Coordinates of C-alpha atoms in Angstrom, one line a residue:
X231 CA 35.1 34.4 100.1
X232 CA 32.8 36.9 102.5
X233 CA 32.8 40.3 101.4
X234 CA 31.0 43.3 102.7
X235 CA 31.0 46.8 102.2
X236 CA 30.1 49.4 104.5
X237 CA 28.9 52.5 102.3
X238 CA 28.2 56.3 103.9
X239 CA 24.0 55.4 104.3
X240 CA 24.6 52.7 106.4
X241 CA 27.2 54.4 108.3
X242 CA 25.0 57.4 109.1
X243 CA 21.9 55.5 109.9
X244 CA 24.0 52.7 112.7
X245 CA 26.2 55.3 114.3
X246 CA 23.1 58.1 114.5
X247 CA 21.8 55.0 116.7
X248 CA 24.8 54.2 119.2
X249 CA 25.1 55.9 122.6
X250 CA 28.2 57.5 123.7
X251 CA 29.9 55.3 126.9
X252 CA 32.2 56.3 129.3
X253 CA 35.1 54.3 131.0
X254 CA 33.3 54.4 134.2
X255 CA 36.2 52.3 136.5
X256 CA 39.8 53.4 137.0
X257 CA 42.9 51.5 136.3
X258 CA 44.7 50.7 139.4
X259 CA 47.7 48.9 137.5
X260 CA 50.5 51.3 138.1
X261 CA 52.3 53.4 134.9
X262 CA 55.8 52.7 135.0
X263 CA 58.6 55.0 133.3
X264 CA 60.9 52.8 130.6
X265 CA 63.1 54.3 129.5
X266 CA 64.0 56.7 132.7
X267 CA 65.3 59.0 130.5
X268 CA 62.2 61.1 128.7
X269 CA 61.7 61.2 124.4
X270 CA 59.7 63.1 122.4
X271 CA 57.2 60.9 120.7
X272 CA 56.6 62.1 117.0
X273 CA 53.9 59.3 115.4
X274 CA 51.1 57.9 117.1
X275 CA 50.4 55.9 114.6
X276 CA 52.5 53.1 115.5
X277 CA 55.0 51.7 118.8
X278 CA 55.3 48.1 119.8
X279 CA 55.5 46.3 122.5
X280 CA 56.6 42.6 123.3
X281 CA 57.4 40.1 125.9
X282 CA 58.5 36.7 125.8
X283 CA 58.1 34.9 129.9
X284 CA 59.9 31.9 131.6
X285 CA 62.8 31.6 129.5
X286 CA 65.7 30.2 130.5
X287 CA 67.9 33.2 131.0
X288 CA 71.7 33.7 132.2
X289 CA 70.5 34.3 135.9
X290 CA 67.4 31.3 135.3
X291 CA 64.1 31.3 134.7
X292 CA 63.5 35.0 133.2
X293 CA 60.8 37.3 131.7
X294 CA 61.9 39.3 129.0
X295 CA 59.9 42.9 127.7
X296 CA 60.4 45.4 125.0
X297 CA 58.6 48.5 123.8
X298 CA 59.7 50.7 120.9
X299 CA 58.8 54.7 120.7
X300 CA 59.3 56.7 117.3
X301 CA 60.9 60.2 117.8
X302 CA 61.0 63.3 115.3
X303 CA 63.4 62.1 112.4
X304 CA 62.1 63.8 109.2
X305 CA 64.5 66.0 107.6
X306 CA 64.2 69.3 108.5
X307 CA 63.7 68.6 112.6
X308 CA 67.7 69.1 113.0
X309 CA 67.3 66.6 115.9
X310 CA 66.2 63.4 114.2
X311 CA 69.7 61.6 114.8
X312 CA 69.0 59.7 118.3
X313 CA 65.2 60.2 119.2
X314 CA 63.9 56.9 118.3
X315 CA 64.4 53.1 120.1
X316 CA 63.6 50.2 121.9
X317 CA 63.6 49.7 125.7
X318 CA 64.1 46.2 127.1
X319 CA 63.9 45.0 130.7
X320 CA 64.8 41.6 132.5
X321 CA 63.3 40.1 135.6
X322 CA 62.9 37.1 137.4
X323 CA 59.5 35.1 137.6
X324 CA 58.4 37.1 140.6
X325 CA 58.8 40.2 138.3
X326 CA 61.9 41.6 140.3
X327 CA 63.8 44.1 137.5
X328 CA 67.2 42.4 136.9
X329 CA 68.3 45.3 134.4
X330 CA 66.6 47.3 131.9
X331 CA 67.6 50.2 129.9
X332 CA 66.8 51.2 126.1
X333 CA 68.8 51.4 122.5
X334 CA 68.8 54.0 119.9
X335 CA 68.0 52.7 116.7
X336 CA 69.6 56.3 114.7
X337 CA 67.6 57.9 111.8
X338 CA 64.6 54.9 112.6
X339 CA 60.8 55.9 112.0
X340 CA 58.0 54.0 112.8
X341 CA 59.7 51.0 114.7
X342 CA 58.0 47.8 115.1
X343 CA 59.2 45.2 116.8
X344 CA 58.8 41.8 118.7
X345 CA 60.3 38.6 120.6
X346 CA 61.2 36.0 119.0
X347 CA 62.9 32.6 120.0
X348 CA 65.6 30.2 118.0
X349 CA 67.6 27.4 119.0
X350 CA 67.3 28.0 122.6
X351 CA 68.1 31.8 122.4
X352 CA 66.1 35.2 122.6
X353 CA 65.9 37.8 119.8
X354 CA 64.2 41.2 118.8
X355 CA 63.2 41.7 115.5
X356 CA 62.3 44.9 114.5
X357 CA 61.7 46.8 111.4
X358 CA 61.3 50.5 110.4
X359 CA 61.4 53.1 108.2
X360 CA 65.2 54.9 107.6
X361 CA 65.6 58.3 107.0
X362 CA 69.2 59.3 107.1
X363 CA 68.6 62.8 104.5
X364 CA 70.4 60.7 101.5
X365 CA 67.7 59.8 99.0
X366 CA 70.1 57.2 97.9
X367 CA 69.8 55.4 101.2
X368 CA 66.3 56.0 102.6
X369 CA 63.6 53.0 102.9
X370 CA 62.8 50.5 104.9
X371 CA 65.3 48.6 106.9
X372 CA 65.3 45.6 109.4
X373 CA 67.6 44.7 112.7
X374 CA 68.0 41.7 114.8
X375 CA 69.1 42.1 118.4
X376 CA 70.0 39.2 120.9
X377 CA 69.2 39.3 124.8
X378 CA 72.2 38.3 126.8
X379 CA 73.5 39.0 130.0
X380 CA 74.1 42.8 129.4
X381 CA 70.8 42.8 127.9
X382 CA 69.6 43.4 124.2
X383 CA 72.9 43.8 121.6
X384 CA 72.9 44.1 118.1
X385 CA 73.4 40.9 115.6
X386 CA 72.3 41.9 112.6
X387 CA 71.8 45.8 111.2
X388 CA 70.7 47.5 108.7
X389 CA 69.0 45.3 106.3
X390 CA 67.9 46.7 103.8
X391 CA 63.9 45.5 102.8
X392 CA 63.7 48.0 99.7
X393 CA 64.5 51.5 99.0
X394 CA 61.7 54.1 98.9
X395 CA 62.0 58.0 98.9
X396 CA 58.8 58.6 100.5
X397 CA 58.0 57.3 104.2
X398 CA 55.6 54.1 104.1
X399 CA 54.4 52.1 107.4
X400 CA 56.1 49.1 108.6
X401 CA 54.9 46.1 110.6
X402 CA 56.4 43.0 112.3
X403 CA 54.6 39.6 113.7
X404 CA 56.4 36.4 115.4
X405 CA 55.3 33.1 116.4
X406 CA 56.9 29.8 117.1
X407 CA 56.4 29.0 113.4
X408 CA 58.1 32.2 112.1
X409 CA 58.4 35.9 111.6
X410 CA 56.8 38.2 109.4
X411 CA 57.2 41.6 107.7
X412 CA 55.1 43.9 105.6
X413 CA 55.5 47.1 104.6
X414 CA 54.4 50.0 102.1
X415 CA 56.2 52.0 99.1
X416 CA 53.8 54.6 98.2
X417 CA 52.5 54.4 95.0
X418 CA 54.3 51.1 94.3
X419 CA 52.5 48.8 97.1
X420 CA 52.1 46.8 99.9
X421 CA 55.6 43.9 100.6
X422 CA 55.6 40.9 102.5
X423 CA 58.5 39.1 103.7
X424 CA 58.4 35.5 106.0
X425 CA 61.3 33.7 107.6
X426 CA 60.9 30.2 109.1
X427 CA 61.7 29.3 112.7
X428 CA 64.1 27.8 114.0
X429 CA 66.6 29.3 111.7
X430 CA 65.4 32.9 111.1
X431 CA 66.2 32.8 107.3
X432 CA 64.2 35.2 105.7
X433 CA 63.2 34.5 102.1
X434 CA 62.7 37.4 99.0
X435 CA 60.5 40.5 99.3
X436 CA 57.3 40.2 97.5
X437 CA 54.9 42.9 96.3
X438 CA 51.6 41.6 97.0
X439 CA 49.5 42.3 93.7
X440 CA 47.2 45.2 93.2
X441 CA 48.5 47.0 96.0
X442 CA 50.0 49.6 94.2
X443 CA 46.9 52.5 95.8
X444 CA 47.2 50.8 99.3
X445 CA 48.7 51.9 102.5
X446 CA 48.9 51.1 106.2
X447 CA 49.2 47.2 106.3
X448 CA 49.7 45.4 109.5
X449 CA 50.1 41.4 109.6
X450 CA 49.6 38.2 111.9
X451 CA 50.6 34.9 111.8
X452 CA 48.0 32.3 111.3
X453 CA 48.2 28.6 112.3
X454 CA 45.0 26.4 111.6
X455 CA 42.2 25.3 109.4
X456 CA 40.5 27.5 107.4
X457 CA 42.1 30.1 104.8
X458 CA 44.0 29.1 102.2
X459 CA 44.0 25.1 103.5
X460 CA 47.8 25.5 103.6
X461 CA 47.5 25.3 107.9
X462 CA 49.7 28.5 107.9
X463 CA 48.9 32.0 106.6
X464 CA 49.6 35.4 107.0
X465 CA 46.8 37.3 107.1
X466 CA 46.5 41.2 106.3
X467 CA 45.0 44.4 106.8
X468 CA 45.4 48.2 104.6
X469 CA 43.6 50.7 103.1
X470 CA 43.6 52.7 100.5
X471 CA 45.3 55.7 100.1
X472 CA 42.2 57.7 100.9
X473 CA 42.1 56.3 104.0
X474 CA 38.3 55.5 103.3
X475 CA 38.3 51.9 102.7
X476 CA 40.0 48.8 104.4
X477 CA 40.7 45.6 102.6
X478 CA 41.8 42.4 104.6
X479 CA 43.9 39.7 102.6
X480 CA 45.6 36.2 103.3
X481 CA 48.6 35.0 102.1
X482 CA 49.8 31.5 102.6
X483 CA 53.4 31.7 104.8
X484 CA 55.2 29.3 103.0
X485 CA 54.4 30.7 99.3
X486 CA 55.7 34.6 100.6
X487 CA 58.9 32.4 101.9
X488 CA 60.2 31.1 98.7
X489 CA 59.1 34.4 96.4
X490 CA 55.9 34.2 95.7
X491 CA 52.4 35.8 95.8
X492 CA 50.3 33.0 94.7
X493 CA 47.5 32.4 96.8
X494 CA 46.9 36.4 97.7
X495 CA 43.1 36.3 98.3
X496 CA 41.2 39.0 99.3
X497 CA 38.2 38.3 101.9
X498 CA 37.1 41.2 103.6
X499 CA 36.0 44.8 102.5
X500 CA 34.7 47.2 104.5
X501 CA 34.3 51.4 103.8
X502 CA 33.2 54.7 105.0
X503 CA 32.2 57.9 103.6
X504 CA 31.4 61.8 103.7
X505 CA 34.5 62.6 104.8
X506 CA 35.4 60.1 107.4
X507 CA 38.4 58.8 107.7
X508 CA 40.1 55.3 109.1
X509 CA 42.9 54.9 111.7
X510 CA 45.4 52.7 110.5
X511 CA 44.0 48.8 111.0
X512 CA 45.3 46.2 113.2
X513 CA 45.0 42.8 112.6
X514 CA 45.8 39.9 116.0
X515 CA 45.1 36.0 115.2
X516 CA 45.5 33.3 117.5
X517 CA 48.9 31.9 117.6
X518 CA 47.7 28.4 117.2
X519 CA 44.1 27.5 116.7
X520 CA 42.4 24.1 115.8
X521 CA 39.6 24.9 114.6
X522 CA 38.5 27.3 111.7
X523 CA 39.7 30.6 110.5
X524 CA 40.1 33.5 113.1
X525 CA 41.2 36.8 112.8
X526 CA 40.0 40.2 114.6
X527 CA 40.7 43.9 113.3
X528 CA 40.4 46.8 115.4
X529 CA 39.7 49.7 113.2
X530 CA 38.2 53.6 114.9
X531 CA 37.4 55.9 111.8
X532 CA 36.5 59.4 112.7
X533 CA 35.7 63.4 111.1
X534 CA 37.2 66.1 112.5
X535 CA 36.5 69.7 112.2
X536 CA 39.4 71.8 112.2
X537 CA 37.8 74.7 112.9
X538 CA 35.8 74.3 115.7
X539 CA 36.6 71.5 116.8
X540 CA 34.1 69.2 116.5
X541 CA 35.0 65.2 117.0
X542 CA 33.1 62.3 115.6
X543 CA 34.7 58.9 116.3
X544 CA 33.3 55.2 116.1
X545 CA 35.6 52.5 117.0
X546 CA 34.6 49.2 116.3
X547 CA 36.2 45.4 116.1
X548 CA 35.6 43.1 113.1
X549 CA 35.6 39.6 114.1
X550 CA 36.0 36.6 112.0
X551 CA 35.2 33.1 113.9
X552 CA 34.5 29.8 111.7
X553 CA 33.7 27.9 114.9
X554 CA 31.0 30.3 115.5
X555 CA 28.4 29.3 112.3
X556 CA 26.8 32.6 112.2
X557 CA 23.3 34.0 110.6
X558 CA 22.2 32.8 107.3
X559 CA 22.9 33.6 104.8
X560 CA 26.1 35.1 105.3
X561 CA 27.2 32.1 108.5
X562 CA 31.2 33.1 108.6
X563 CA 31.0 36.3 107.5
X564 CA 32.6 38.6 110.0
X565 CA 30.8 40.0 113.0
X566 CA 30.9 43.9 113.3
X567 CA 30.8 44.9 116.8
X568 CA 30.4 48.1 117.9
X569 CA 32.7 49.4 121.1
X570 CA 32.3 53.2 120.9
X571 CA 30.3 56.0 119.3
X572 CA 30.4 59.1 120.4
X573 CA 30.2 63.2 119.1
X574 CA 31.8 66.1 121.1
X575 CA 33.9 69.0 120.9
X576 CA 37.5 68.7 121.2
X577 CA 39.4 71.8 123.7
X578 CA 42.9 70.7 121.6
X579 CA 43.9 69.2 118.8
X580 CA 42.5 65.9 118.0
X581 CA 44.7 63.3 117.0
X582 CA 42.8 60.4 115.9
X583 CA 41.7 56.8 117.2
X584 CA 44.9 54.4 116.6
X585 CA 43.0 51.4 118.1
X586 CA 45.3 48.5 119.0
X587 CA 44.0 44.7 119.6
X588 CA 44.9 41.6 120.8
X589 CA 43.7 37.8 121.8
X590 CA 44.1 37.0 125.4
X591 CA 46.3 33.5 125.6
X592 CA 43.2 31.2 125.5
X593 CA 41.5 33.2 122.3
X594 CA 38.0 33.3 124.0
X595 CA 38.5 36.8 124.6
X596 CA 39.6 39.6 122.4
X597 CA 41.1 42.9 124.0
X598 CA 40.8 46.8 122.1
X599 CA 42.3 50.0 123.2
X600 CA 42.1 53.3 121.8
X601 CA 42.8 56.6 122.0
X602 CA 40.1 59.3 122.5
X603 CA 39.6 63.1 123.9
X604 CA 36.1 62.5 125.3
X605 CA 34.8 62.9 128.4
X606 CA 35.2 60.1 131.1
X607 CA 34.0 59.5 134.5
X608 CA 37.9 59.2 135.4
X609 CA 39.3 61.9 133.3
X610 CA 36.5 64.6 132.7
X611 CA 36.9 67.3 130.0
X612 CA 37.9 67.1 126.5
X613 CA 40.9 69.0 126.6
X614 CA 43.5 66.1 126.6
X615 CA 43.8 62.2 124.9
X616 CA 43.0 59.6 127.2
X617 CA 43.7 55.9 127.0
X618 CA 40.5 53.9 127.2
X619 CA 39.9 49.7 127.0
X620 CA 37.0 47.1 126.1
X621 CA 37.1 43.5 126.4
X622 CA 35.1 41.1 123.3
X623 CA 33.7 37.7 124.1
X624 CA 34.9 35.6 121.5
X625 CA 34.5 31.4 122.5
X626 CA 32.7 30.2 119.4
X627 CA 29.5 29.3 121.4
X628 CA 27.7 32.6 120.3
X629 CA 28.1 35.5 118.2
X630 CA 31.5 38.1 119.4
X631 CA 30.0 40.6 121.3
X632 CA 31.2 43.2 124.0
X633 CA 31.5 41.9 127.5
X634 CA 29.3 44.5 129.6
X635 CA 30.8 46.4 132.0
X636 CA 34.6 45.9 130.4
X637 CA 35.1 49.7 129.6
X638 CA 38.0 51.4 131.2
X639 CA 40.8 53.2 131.6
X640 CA 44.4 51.9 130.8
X641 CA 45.9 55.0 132.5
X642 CA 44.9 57.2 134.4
X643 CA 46.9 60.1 133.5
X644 CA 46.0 62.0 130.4
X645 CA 47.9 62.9 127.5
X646 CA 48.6 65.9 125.8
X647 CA 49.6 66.5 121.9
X648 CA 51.2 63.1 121.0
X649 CA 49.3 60.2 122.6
X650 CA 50.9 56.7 121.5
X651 CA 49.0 53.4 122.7
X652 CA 51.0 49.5 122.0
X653 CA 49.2 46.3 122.6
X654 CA 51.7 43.1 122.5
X655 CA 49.3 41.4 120.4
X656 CA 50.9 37.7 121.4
X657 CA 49.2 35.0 122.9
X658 CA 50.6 31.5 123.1
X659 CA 54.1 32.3 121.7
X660 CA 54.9 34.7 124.8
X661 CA 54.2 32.0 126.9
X662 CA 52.5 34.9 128.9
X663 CA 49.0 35.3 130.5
X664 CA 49.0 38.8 130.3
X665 CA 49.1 41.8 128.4
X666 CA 52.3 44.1 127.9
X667 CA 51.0 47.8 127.2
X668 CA 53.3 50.5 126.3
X669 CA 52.1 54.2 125.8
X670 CA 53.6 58.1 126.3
X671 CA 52.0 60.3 129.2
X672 CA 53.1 63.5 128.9
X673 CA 55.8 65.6 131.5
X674 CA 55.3 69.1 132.3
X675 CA 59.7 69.8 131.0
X676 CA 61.2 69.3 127.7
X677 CA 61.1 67.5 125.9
X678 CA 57.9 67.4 127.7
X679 CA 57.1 63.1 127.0
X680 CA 57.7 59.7 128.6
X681 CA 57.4 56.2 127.4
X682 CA 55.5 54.0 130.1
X683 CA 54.5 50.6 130.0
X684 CA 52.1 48.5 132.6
X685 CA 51.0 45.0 132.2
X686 CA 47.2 43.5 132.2
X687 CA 46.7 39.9 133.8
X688 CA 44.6 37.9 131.6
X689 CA 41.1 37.4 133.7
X690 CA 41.3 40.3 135.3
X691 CA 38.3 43.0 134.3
X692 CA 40.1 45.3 131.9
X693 CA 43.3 47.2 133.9
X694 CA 41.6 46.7 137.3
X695 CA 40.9 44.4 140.1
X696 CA 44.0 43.1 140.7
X697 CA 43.1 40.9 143.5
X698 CA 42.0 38.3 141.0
X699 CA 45.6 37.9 139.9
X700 CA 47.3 35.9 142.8
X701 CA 45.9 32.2 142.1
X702 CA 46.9 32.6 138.8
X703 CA 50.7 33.7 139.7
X704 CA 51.0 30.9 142.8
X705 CA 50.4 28.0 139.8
X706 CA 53.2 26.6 138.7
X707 CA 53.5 23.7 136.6
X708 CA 57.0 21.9 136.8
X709 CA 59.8 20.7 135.6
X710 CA 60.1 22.2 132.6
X711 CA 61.4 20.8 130.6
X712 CA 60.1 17.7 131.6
X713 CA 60.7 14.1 130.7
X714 CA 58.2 11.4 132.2
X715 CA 55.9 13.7 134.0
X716 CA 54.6 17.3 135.0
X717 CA 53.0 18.6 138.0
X718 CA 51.2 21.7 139.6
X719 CA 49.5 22.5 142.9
X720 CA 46.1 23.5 143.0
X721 CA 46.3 27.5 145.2
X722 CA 42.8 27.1 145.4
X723 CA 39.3 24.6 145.9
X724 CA 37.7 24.2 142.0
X725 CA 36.7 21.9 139.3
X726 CA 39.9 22.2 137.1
X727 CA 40.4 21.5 133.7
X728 CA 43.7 20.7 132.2
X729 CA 45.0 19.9 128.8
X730 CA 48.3 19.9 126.7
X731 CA 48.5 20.7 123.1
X732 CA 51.0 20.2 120.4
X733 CA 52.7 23.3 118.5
X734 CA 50.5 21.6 115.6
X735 CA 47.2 22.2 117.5
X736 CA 46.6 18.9 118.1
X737 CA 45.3 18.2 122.2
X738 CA 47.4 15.4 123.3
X739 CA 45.9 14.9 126.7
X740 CA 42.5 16.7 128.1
X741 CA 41.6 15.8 132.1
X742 CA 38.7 17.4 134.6
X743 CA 39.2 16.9 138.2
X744 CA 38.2 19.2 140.7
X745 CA 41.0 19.4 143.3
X746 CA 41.3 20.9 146.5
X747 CA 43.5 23.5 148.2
X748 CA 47.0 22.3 148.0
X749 CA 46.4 18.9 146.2
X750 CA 49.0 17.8 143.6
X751 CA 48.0 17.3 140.6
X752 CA 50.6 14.9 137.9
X753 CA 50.5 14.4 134.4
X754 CA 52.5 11.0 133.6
X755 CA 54.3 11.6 130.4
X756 CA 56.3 8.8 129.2
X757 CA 54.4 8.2 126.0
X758 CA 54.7 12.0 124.7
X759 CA 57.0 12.6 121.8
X760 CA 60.0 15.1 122.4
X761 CA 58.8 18.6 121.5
X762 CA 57.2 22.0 122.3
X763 CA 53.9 21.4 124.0
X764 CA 51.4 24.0 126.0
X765 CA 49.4 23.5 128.9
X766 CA 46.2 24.9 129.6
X767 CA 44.6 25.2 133.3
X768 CA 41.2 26.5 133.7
X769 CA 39.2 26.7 137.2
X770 CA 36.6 28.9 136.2
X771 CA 35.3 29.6 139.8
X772 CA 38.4 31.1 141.0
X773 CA 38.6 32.9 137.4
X774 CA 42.2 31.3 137.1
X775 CA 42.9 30.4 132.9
X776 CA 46.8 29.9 132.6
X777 CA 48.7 29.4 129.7
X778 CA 52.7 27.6 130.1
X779 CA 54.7 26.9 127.3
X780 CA 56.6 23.2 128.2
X781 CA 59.5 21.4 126.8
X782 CA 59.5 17.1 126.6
X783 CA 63.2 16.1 126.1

C-alpha cells in the first residue's frame, strides 16, 4: 500500500514554482441546447453525463445520450418541485436527432446518472439526493429508466438507499460487469452499493468503515490485475469533512454485492493546508484493463478571499499506473501531475474548481476539465467562469505527464454565477470514441441558465480540430453481430493495427498490416467462443484509434 501526504510546506514551496497557463486555442465544437427549455442550475458540484453508441435501437443501429442538471430544491426556495432532471436524445449512426427531450425527476438533488445495458435492452440509472420537506422521507433515493421508442420511461422509482436528514453527495458508475453506487450521511459515513450485470440486482447497502468524518465520495468500476487480486473492484475517492484531505480506497465488487465491507483498503492520502480547500474528487478507471492497477483522480483545491477577491487555484491529476514501474523507491506510487496554477483577482464571485476526468477509450490518454475565472487568450477578464481542458499521456511507457500544447477551451461562451461542467467518464462500455460533455452557459432571461452538451472525438487535440475526425467516422467494422467473420475498410493509406479482446481482458487475436486506401481488411472468426468482444483499430499516421464493441453469436 502507497501512501503519501501532501502537507501545507510542500504545498507552498511547488505551487510558488508553477506558472499560470492560458487556454490559448478555441473550441470550434459547437454548444448545443438540451433541454430546449432553460433551468436554473443550483449545484455545481455535480451533473452527469452518459452515452451508450451503436445499439440496436427500435429504428436500428442507434446512439443513445443523457445529461442530468440539479435545480434549487432546498426547502425554503418555494420552487424546488420540478427544477431538476435528465435529458436524453436518440440518433442514428450518422448523428441525425431521432427525438430528444428531458424528465423531471421531482424534489431530486444532486442527480447522477449513467447508461447501462441488460439482456439486450438500454437503461438509466441514476441516483440522488430527495428532499420532499418531510424529514420522515428525505435521503437518498435511486430510479431506473428504460429507452424505448418514445424515449427514456420510468421502470423502477423511488428506491429508497437510506434515509438521512441532512443532504450528502451521491454518485453512480456502470460497466458491462455492473453498476455502482456510493453515497454520504453526514456524520454517519460514506455507503456503497453494487449490482451485477446482466440482471441489475442490487445487493445490501454497506457503510464502508471509518467513514463516519468523510464526505464527497465518487466511485469507478475496476476490471484487472492489481488491487485487491479479486480482478474486480470498486475503487474510491472522499475527503474529510474539512475538505482538506482526500483519501482514495478499494473495495472488492463482489464483497459490497453480498453485504460486506471486507477487503476496504485504503491506498492513497493526499492533503493541503493554510486554508485551502479541495473540490470534490473524481475518480475514472479503465473499464477493462489487463495489466496492473489504474485509476486517475482529478482534484483542483483552491483559497479564496471573500473580501477582495483574491483567487488561488491549483488543479492537478493523480495518476496511478502499475504498468508504468516508476522511481525508486516509491515505483507504483501515484504520479502527481500538475495541470494548472495560477493567482488572480476574481471581478465576481468565485465558485470553485469542480474538476471532472475521464480515460479516452484506449486508456493511453487521460482527459481533465475544470472550471476557472482566470484570464484566457479566448475569454479575457476575470469577471465570469470559463470552461477550460488538458489532455495527460498515460501509455505505461513513461511516467503520466501533460501532453504540451492540449490546453483549451471546452466552450467558448462564459458563464456567469452557476457554472456546472460533466465529463461521461466511460470508455469501453459506451462503445464510444468520444467524449459526451454536458455544462450550463448562462442566458441573459430568467431563469437566466441553459444546459448544453457537445461531444469530443477521441484523437482530436482537446475540443478542436475537427478535421481529424472523418477517418475515424468512415470506419466501420461489420456485421455485428457476427458469426464466422468481421470486416472493415481501410478510409485511408497506413500501417494498421488491429486486435479483439475478450470482456475478460484477454486479446484473442492481435494482427499489423498496413493497408491501402479502400482495401478490405477480414477477420475469420469461426474458432471464437459466443460472447461480447471489442475491437481495437489503430493507424497512428492518420491519428485514427477506434474502439467497437462486437457480438459472436
Amino acid at each position: 500500500m502507497s501512501r503519501k501526504l501532501l502537507h501545507a510546506a510542500l504545498l507552498s514551496g511547488v505551487l510558488g514554482a508553477m506558472t499560470p497557463a492560458l487556454a490559448q486555442t478555441p473550441s470550434i465544437l459547437p454548444d448545443i441546447q438540451l433541454p430546449a427549455v432553460p433551468g436554473p442550475v443550483l449545484r455545481p458540484q455535480n451533473a452527469s453525463s452518459s452515452t451508450m453508441q451503436l445499439i440496436n435501437g427500435p429504428s436500428g443501429q442507434e446512439n443513445l445520450y443523457i445529461h442530468s442538471w440539479d435545480g434549487p430544491t432546498t426547502v425554503g426556495s418555494n420552487i424546488g418541485d420540478f427544477h431538476s432532471g435528465i435529458a436524453w436524445r436518440r440518433t442514428d449512426v450518422n448523428s441525425n436527432v431521432l427525438s430528444e427531450d428531458f424528465i423531471y425527476i421531482k424534489y431530486a438533488d444532486d442527480i447522477d446518472a449513467v447508461i447501462f445495458e441488460d439482456g439486450g435492452a438500454y437503461y438509466v440509472l441514476a441516483a440522488y439526493y430527495y428532499d420532499d420537506y418531510n424529514p420522515a422521507t428525505k435521503g437518498h433515493y435511486y430510479d431506473i429508466y428504460k429507452f424505448d421508442a418514445s424515449g427514456l420511461v420510468p421502470v423502477s422509482m423511488l428506491n429508497p438507499l437510506g434515509f438521512s436528514p441532512t443532504f450528502g453527495r451521491i454518485n453512480v458508475d456502470a460497466t458491462s460487469y455492473g453498476l455502482a453506487i456510493t453515497w454520504n450521511v453526514p456524520g454517519v459515513g460514506i455507503y456503497a452499493k453494487t449490482a451485477e450485470l446482466p440482471g441489475a440486482v442490487f445487493g445490501p447497502d454497506v457503510l464502508l468503515p471509518g467513514t463516519a468524518n468523510m464526505v464527497d465520495p465518487d466511485v469507478c468500476i475496476r476490471r484487472g490485475g492489481g488491487g485487491s487480486g479479486s480482478g474486480l473492484d470498486l475503487q474510491l475517492a472522499f475527503l474529510v469533512d474539512t475538505r482538506d484531505v482526500l483519501y482514495e480506497y478499494r473495495v472488492p465488487f463482489y464483497n459490497v454485492l453480498g453485504g460486506s465491507s471486507a477487503g476496504f483498503v485504503n491506498e492513497y492520502i493526499t492533503g493541503t493546508g493554510g486554508g485551502n480547500k479541495y473540490s470534490p474528487p473524481r475518480i475514472d478507471c479503465p473499464d477493462i484493463w489487463s495489466g496492473g492497477q489504474r485509476w486517475a483522480i482529478s482534484l483542483g483545491t483552491y483559497n479564496y478571499n471573500y473580501s477582495t477577491g483574491a483567487v488561488t487555484e491549483w488543479v492537478y491529476a493523480i495518476v496511478k499506473n502499475e504498468d508504468w514501474p516508476g522511481v525508486p523507491p516509491l515505483y507504483t506510487n501515484p504520479t502527481i501531475i500538475d495541470l494548472n496554477y495560477v493567482s488572480y483577482t476574481a471581478a465576481g464571485f468565485f465558485i470553485g474548481n469542480n474538476p471532472v476526468i475521464a480515460y479516452n477509450n484506449q486508456q493511453n490518454e487521460i482527459v481533465v476539465g475544470w472550471i476557472t475565472m482566470q484570464n484566457t487568450a479566448v475569454a479575457p477578464g476575470t469577471s465570469q467562469h470559463k470552461y477550460v481542458a488538458v489532455d495527460i499521456k498515460d501509455d505505461g511507457s513513461a511516467a503520466p505527464a501533460l501532453i504540451p500544447g492540449s490546453f483549451n477551451m471546452i466552450s467558448n461562451t462564459p458563464c456567469d454565477i452557476m457554472p456546472v461542467l460533466a465529463f461521461s467518464g466511460q470508455d469501453q462500455n459506451s462503445n464510444y470514441d468520444g467524449l459526451h460533455v454536458a455544462f450550463s452557459e448562462y442566458v441573459p432571461y430568467a431563469p437566466f441558465y441553459n444546459i448544453m452538451y457537445k461531444d469530443r472525438k477521441w484523437g482530436l487535440s482537446t475540443f478542436k480540430d475537427a478535421a481529424k475526425m472523418e477517418t475515424t467516422q468512415n470506419l466501420q467494422v461489420s456485421p455485428n453481430p457476427f458469426h464466422n467473420t468481421l470486416s472493415f475498410v481501410a478510409p485511408v493509406e497506413d500501417n494498421y493495427t488491429i486486435s479483439l479482446t475478450s470482456m475478460d481482458g484477454r486479446v484473442v487475436y492481435s494482427h499489423k498490416e498496413k493497408l491501402t486506401t479502400g482495401q478490405r481488411f477480414q477477420v475469420n472468426t469461426p474458432g471464437l467462443a459466443t460472447g461480447t468482444y471489442m475491437m481495437h483499430i489503430v493507424a497512428p499516421e492518420n491519428k485514427i484509434n477506434k474502439m467497437e464493441q462486437l457480438v459472436k453469436f
